[in-house]
């Protein structure tokens, strides 16, 4: 486990983008899995600018989504729509190289991914409750591969989703579980802001427990946690760069 603590969000975004770009520069096929949400927006801005400046050949880079919420009446599902808006739509990525996680047929998706070499680099955020991907406390276990979580009106996760999108969610969430995530060759986990300080202390220094799903991530042999100073405030013995 490596912990990198930066002075601010901008520095965090630069380091995360540099780690992704390092993979993008490889000549062989590279399979990336990138997170949606607020934390990666700075990273995506840098990646968009650098890709254009470098005029990179991206035909060997493939992108795999690690969770999805179906929105039956929307133009695209929740995670895919977020990634389109933040990154994909601002690049010349061949859409054939983007592999959305299907709502149905997750076993076929996992099999195809493994046949193509697995995930080379996965970039993850952590929620204030310790979730990653859609591995929410109380709804996952460390032995899960790619799996689905049934939801319906009144269900805790369904009601949470209503605060994130005006569209009504479908009947389930699909996500990479801990076992599937830990198969990735490299993990980058980032968090920013004082609101993440308490949970990141638990993730990095507390017990490994399904009550804090992201605590399992530190068992990966090649994981880097990138935190800004505010998010790392409660973690002992870290140096700020």
mmCIF file of C-alpha atoms in Angstrom:
data_model
loop_
_atom_site.group_PDB
_atom_site.id
_atom_site.type_symbol
_atom_site.label_atom_id
_atom_site.label_comp_id
_atom_site.label_asym_id
_atom_site.label_seq_id
_atom_site.Cartn_x
_atom_site.Cartn_y
_atom_site.Cartn_z
ATOM 1 C CA UNK A 1 0.000 0.000 0.000
ATOM 2 C CA UNK A 2 1.280 3.421 -0.989
ATOM 3 C CA UNK A 3 -0.180 6.659 0.377
ATOM 4 C CA UNK A 4 0.368 9.945 -1.458
ATOM 5 C CA UNK A 5 -0.805 13.125 0.267
ATOM 6 C CA UNK A 6 -0.994 16.328 -1.762
ATOM 7 C CA UNK A 7 -1.366 19.938 -0.729
ATOM 8 C CA UNK A 8 -4.647 20.422 -2.562
ATOM 9 C CA UNK A 9 -7.203 18.985 -4.977
ATOM 10 C CA UNK A 10 -5.379 20.322 -8.030
ATOM 11 C CA UNK A 11 -2.207 18.424 -7.119
ATOM 12 C CA UNK A 12 -4.242 15.293 -6.418
ATOM 13 C CA UNK A 13 -5.804 15.544 -9.882
ATOM 14 C CA UNK A 14 -2.386 16.004 -11.518
ATOM 15 C CA UNK A 15 -0.932 12.902 -9.876
ATOM 16 C CA UNK A 16 -3.965 10.753 -10.675
ATOM 17 C CA UNK A 17 -3.929 11.935 -14.304
ATOM 18 C CA UNK A 18 -0.207 11.182 -14.592
ATOM 19 C CA UNK A 19 -0.775 7.609 -13.404
ATOM 20 C CA UNK A 20 -3.539 7.096 -15.961
ATOM 21 C CA UNK A 21 -1.470 8.681 -18.749
ATOM 22 C CA UNK A 22 1.419 6.362 -17.932
ATOM 23 C CA UNK A 23 -0.837 3.408 -18.749
ATOM 24 C CA UNK A 24 -2.222 5.135 -21.855
ATOM 25 C CA UNK A 25 1.300 5.475 -23.265
ATOM 26 C CA UNK A 26 1.923 1.718 -23.287
ATOM 27 C CA UNK A 27 2.035 0.124 -26.763
ATOM 28 C CA UNK A 28 -0.012 -2.980 -25.937
ATOM 29 C CA UNK A 29 -3.719 -3.266 -25.188
ATOM 30 C CA UNK A 30 -4.572 -1.485 -21.940
ATOM 31 C CA UNK A 31 -7.856 -1.973 -20.072
ATOM 32 C CA UNK A 32 -8.841 0.942 -17.841
ATOM 33 C CA UNK A 33 -11.754 1.259 -15.437
ATOM 34 C CA UNK A 34 -12.470 4.842 -14.390
ATOM 35 C CA UNK A 35 -14.839 6.227 -11.804
ATOM 36 C CA UNK A 36 -17.727 8.634 -12.219
ATOM 37 C CA UNK A 37 -18.572 11.292 -9.636
ATOM 38 C CA UNK A 38 -17.155 14.630 -8.503
ATOM 39 C CA UNK A 39 -13.631 13.724 -7.336
ATOM 40 C CA UNK A 40 -12.319 12.686 -10.788
ATOM 41 C CA UNK A 41 -13.479 15.828 -12.628
ATOM 42 C CA UNK A 42 -10.107 17.562 -12.236
ATOM 43 C CA UNK A 43 -8.328 14.431 -13.446
ATOM 44 C CA UNK A 44 -10.574 14.210 -16.505
ATOM 45 C CA UNK A 45 -9.959 17.857 -17.406
ATOM 46 C CA UNK A 46 -6.214 17.199 -17.402
ATOM 47 C CA UNK A 47 -6.557 13.954 -19.367
ATOM 48 C CA UNK A 48 -8.657 15.648 -22.045
ATOM 49 C CA UNK A 49 -6.103 18.451 -22.450
ATOM 50 C CA UNK A 50 -3.046 16.165 -22.438
ATOM 51 C CA UNK A 51 -4.542 13.685 -24.892
ATOM 52 C CA UNK A 52 -5.197 16.497 -27.365
ATOM 53 C CA UNK A 53 -1.755 18.044 -26.874
ATOM 54 C CA UNK A 54 0.042 14.719 -27.290
ATOM 55 C CA UNK A 55 -2.141 13.588 -30.219
ATOM 56 C CA UNK A 56 -2.080 10.133 -28.716
ATOM 57 C CA UNK A 57 -3.021 7.006 -30.603
ATOM 58 C CA UNK A 58 -5.676 5.527 -28.368
ATOM 59 C CA UNK A 59 -6.732 2.550 -30.460
ATOM 60 C CA UNK A 60 -5.175 0.166 -27.920
ATOM 61 C CA UNK A 61 -6.964 1.655 -24.877
ATOM 62 C CA UNK A 62 -10.230 0.072 -23.737
ATOM 63 C CA UNK A 63 -12.552 1.356 -21.027
ATOM 64 C CA UNK A 64 -14.690 -0.823 -18.759
ATOM 65 C CA UNK A 65 -17.373 0.540 -16.430
ATOM 66 C CA UNK A 66 -17.396 -0.994 -12.959
ATOM 67 C CA UNK A 67 -20.945 -0.135 -11.892
ATOM 68 C CA UNK A 68 -24.221 0.926 -13.428
ATOM 69 C CA UNK A 69 -27.699 2.073 -12.473
ATOM 70 C CA UNK A 70 -30.275 1.518 -15.228
ATOM 71 C CA UNK A 71 -32.444 4.543 -16.032
ATOM 72 C CA UNK A 72 -35.096 3.027 -18.330
ATOM 73 C CA UNK A 73 -36.507 6.349 -19.561
ATOM 74 C CA UNK A 74 -33.212 8.219 -19.965
ATOM 75 C CA UNK A 75 -30.938 8.447 -23.005
ATOM 76 C CA UNK A 76 -28.183 6.600 -21.129
ATOM 77 C CA UNK A 77 -27.816 4.815 -17.826
ATOM 78 C CA UNK A 78 -26.547 6.683 -14.760
ATOM 79 C CA UNK A 79 -22.819 5.899 -14.666
ATOM 80 C CA UNK A 80 -22.406 5.874 -18.433
ATOM 81 C CA UNK A 81 -24.137 9.237 -18.691
ATOM 82 C CA UNK A 82 -21.846 10.695 -16.045
ATOM 83 C CA UNK A 83 -18.697 9.384 -17.753
ATOM 84 C CA UNK A 84 -19.899 10.623 -21.144
ATOM 85 C CA UNK A 85 -20.414 14.109 -19.772
ATOM 86 C CA UNK A 86 -17.160 14.222 -17.796
ATOM 87 C CA UNK A 87 -14.773 12.491 -20.199
ATOM 88 C CA UNK A 88 -15.813 10.324 -23.124
ATOM 89 C CA UNK A 89 -17.744 12.973 -25.091
ATOM 90 C CA UNK A 90 -14.759 15.341 -24.982
ATOM 91 C CA UNK A 91 -12.324 12.916 -26.605
ATOM 92 C CA UNK A 92 -11.894 11.049 -29.886
ATOM 93 C CA UNK A 93 -12.154 7.658 -28.186
ATOM 94 C CA UNK A 94 -13.615 5.051 -30.523
ATOM 95 C CA UNK A 95 -16.959 4.112 -28.979
ATOM 96 C CA UNK A 96 -16.177 0.475 -29.796
ATOM 97 C CA UNK A 97 -13.434 0.711 -27.147
ATOM 98 C CA UNK A 98 -15.915 1.704 -24.430
ATOM 99 C CA UNK A 99 -17.514 -1.297 -22.739
ATOM 100 C CA UNK A 100 -20.489 -0.294 -20.559
ATOM 101 C CA UNK A 101 -21.360 -2.706 -17.777
ATOM 102 C CA UNK A 102 -24.620 -4.297 -18.948
ATOM 103 C CA UNK A 103 -27.666 -4.448 -16.736
ATOM 104 C CA UNK A 104 -28.106 -8.053 -17.863
ATOM 105 C CA UNK A 105 -25.408 -10.543 -18.847
ATOM 106 C CA UNK A 106 -22.814 -9.632 -16.224
ATOM 107 C CA UNK A 107 -21.305 -13.133 -16.287
ATOM 108 C CA UNK A 108 -20.585 -12.778 -20.009
ATOM 109 C CA UNK A 109 -19.059 -9.343 -19.370
ATOM 110 C CA UNK A 110 -16.731 -10.715 -16.703
ATOM 111 C CA UNK A 111 -15.743 -13.639 -18.919
ATOM 112 C CA UNK A 112 -14.988 -11.348 -21.877
ATOM 113 C CA UNK A 113 -12.955 -9.016 -19.655
ATOM 114 C CA UNK A 114 -10.824 -11.876 -18.363
ATOM 115 C CA UNK A 115 -10.286 -13.173 -21.914
ATOM 116 C CA UNK A 116 -8.976 -9.710 -22.837
ATOM 117 C CA UNK A 117 -6.470 -9.605 -19.996
ATOM 118 C CA UNK A 118 -8.436 -8.132 -17.090
ATOM 119 C CA UNK A 119 -8.266 -4.573 -15.778
ATOM 120 C CA UNK A 120 -4.787 -3.020 -15.913
ATOM 121 C CA UNK A 121 -5.678 0.069 -13.877
ATOM 122 C CA UNK A 122 -8.818 0.902 -11.940
ATOM 123 C CA UNK A 123 -9.388 4.389 -10.517
ATOM 124 C CA UNK A 124 -11.804 4.512 -7.587
ATOM 125 C CA UNK A 125 -13.352 7.031 -5.269
ATOM 126 C CA UNK A 126 -14.581 6.365 -1.727
ATOM 127 C CA UNK A 127 -17.897 7.575 -0.319
ATOM 128 C CA UNK A 128 -18.338 9.058 3.143
ATOM 129 C CA UNK A 129 -19.887 5.736 4.203
ATOM 130 C CA UNK A 130 -16.858 3.789 2.950
ATOM 131 C CA UNK A 131 -18.438 2.484 -0.245
ATOM 132 C CA UNK A 132 -16.601 2.007 -3.539
ATOM 133 C CA UNK A 133 -18.210 1.200 -6.874
ATOM 134 C CA UNK A 134 -21.718 0.311 -5.654
ATOM 135 C CA UNK A 135 -20.436 -1.739 -2.713
ATOM 136 C CA UNK A 136 -22.522 -0.105 -0.015
ATOM 137 C CA UNK A 137 -22.290 -1.093 3.656
ATOM 138 C CA UNK A 138 -24.893 -3.758 4.302
ATOM 139 C CA UNK A 139 -25.292 -4.631 0.619
ATOM 140 C CA UNK A 140 -22.000 -6.309 -0.261
ATOM 141 C CA UNK A 141 -19.546 -8.904 0.994
ATOM 142 C CA UNK A 142 -15.867 -9.363 0.293
ATOM 143 C CA UNK A 143 -16.437 -12.546 -1.734
ATOM 144 C CA UNK A 144 -18.603 -10.864 -4.381
ATOM 145 C CA UNK A 145 -17.543 -10.817 -8.032
ATOM 146 C CA UNK A 146 -19.644 -8.780 -10.460
ATOM 147 C CA UNK A 147 -23.118 -8.863 -8.959
ATOM 148 C CA UNK A 148 -26.500 -7.178 -8.872
ATOM 149 C CA UNK A 149 -28.452 -5.552 -6.047
ATOM 150 C CA UNK A 150 -32.261 -5.600 -6.434
ATOM 151 C CA UNK A 151 -33.870 -2.248 -5.616
ATOM 152 C CA UNK A 152 -37.414 -0.868 -5.612
ATOM 153 C CA UNK A 153 -39.260 2.220 -4.346
ATOM 154 C CA UNK A 154 -38.762 2.397 -0.588
ATOM 155 C CA UNK A 155 -35.447 0.530 -0.743
ATOM 156 C CA UNK A 156 -32.614 2.504 0.887
ATOM 157 C CA UNK A 157 -30.448 2.551 -2.228
ATOM 158 C CA UNK A 158 -33.392 3.426 -4.480
ATOM 159 C CA UNK A 159 -34.227 6.436 -2.337
ATOM 160 C CA UNK A 160 -30.561 7.523 -2.320
ATOM 161 C CA UNK A 161 -30.486 7.380 -6.117
ATOM 162 C CA UNK A 162 -33.488 9.692 -6.322
ATOM 163 C CA UNK A 163 -31.317 12.403 -4.755
ATOM 164 C CA UNK A 164 -28.748 12.004 -7.566
ATOM 165 C CA UNK A 165 -30.905 11.880 -10.692
ATOM 166 C CA UNK A 166 -34.342 13.163 -11.753
ATOM 167 C CA UNK A 167 -34.887 9.889 -13.620
ATOM 168 C CA UNK A 168 -36.498 6.884 -11.960
ATOM 169 C CA UNK A 169 -33.995 4.010 -11.517
ATOM 170 C CA UNK A 170 -34.662 0.504 -12.759
ATOM 171 C CA UNK A 171 -35.065 -2.599 -10.627
ATOM 172 C CA UNK A 172 -31.417 -3.296 -9.818
ATOM 173 C CA UNK A 173 -27.883 -1.955 -9.588
ATOM 174 C CA UNK A 174 -24.983 -3.879 -11.135
ATOM 175 C CA UNK A 175 -21.443 -3.495 -9.822
ATOM 176 C CA UNK A 176 -17.990 -4.978 -9.541
ATOM 177 C CA UNK A 177 -17.821 -6.496 -6.078
ATOM 178 C CA UNK A 178 -14.671 -6.568 -3.942
ATOM 179 C CA UNK A 179 -13.388 -9.826 -5.433
ATOM 180 C CA UNK A 180 -13.744 -8.453 -8.975
ATOM 181 C CA UNK A 181 -12.062 -5.143 -8.084
ATOM 182 C CA UNK A 182 -9.132 -6.867 -6.391
ATOM 183 C CA UNK A 183 -8.420 -8.801 -9.604
ATOM 184 C CA UNK A 184 -7.285 -5.515 -11.193
ATOM 185 C CA UNK A 185 -3.535 -5.321 -11.699
ATOM 186 C CA UNK A 186 -3.315 -1.827 -10.177
ATOM 187 C CA UNK A 187 -5.655 0.343 -8.106
ATOM 188 C CA UNK A 188 -5.660 4.099 -7.603
ATOM 189 C CA UNK A 189 -7.996 5.256 -4.834
ATOM 190 C CA UNK A 190 -8.475 8.968 -4.281
ATOM 191 C CA UNK A 191 -10.377 11.216 -1.885
ATOM 192 C CA UNK A 192 -10.538 14.960 -1.424
ATOM 193 C CA UNK A 193 -11.783 17.361 1.232
ATOM 194 C CA UNK A 194 -12.336 17.448 4.968
ATOM 195 C CA UNK A 195 -15.601 15.562 4.567
ATOM 196 C CA UNK A 196 -13.614 12.435 3.648
ATOM 197 C CA UNK A 197 -11.091 12.663 6.518
ATOM 198 C CA UNK A 198 -12.928 10.437 8.999
ATOM 199 C CA UNK A 199 -13.760 7.675 6.549
ATOM 200 C CA UNK A 200 -10.279 7.640 4.997
ATOM 201 C CA UNK A 201 -8.740 7.206 8.436
ATOM 202 C CA UNK A 202 -10.956 4.141 8.886
ATOM 203 C CA UNK A 203 -10.242 2.828 5.384
ATOM 204 C CA UNK A 204 -6.462 3.097 5.745
ATOM 205 C CA UNK A 205 -5.883 2.583 9.474
ATOM 206 C CA UNK A 206 -8.975 0.881 10.888
ATOM 207 C CA UNK A 207 -10.026 -2.775 10.894
ATOM 208 C CA UNK A 208 -10.756 -4.474 7.589
ATOM 209 C CA UNK A 209 -14.494 -4.989 7.786
ATOM 210 C CA UNK A 210 -17.487 -5.250 5.479
ATOM 211 C CA UNK A 211 -19.005 -2.393 7.490
ATOM 212 C CA UNK A 212 -16.374 -0.211 5.756
ATOM 213 C CA UNK A 213 -16.236 -1.898 2.339
ATOM 214 C CA UNK A 214 -13.296 0.181 1.050
ATOM 215 C CA UNK A 215 -11.101 -1.100 3.893
ATOM 216 C CA UNK A 216 -10.499 -4.231 1.794
ATOM 217 C CA UNK A 217 -8.772 -2.164 -0.901
ATOM 218 C CA UNK A 218 -5.605 -1.775 1.135
ATOM 219 C CA UNK A 219 -4.987 -5.528 0.858
ATOM 220 C CA UNK A 220 -4.301 -5.157 -2.869
ATOM 221 C CA UNK A 221 -0.587 -5.673 -3.644
ATOM 222 C CA UNK A 222 -0.435 -2.611 -5.936
ATOM 223 C CA UNK A 223 -2.749 0.069 -4.542
ATOM 224 C CA UNK A 224 -2.016 3.785 -4.266
ATOM 225 C CA UNK A 225 -4.185 6.046 -2.123
ATOM 226 C CA UNK A 226 -4.033 9.685 -3.260
ATOM 227 C CA UNK A 227 -5.447 12.112 -0.702
ATOM 228 C CA UNK A 228 -5.308 15.847 -0.418
ATOM 229 C CA UNK A 229 -4.203 17.353 2.880
ATOM 230 C CA UNK A 230 -7.761 17.795 4.135
ATOM 231 C CA UNK A 231 -8.776 14.180 3.438
ATOM 232 C CA UNK A 232 -5.589 12.892 5.127
ATOM 233 C CA UNK A 233 -5.918 15.076 8.227
ATOM 234 C CA UNK A 234 -6.659 12.179 10.620
ATOM 235 C CA UNK A 235 -4.033 9.761 9.276
ATOM 236 C CA UNK A 236 -0.766 9.579 11.207
ATOM 237 C CA UNK A 237 2.758 9.707 9.767
ATOM 238 C CA UNK A 238 2.104 10.962 6.240
ATOM 239 C CA UNK A 239 4.195 13.432 4.276
ATOM 240 C CA UNK A 240 2.610 16.104 2.104
ATOM 241 C CA UNK A 241 4.022 16.585 -1.401
#
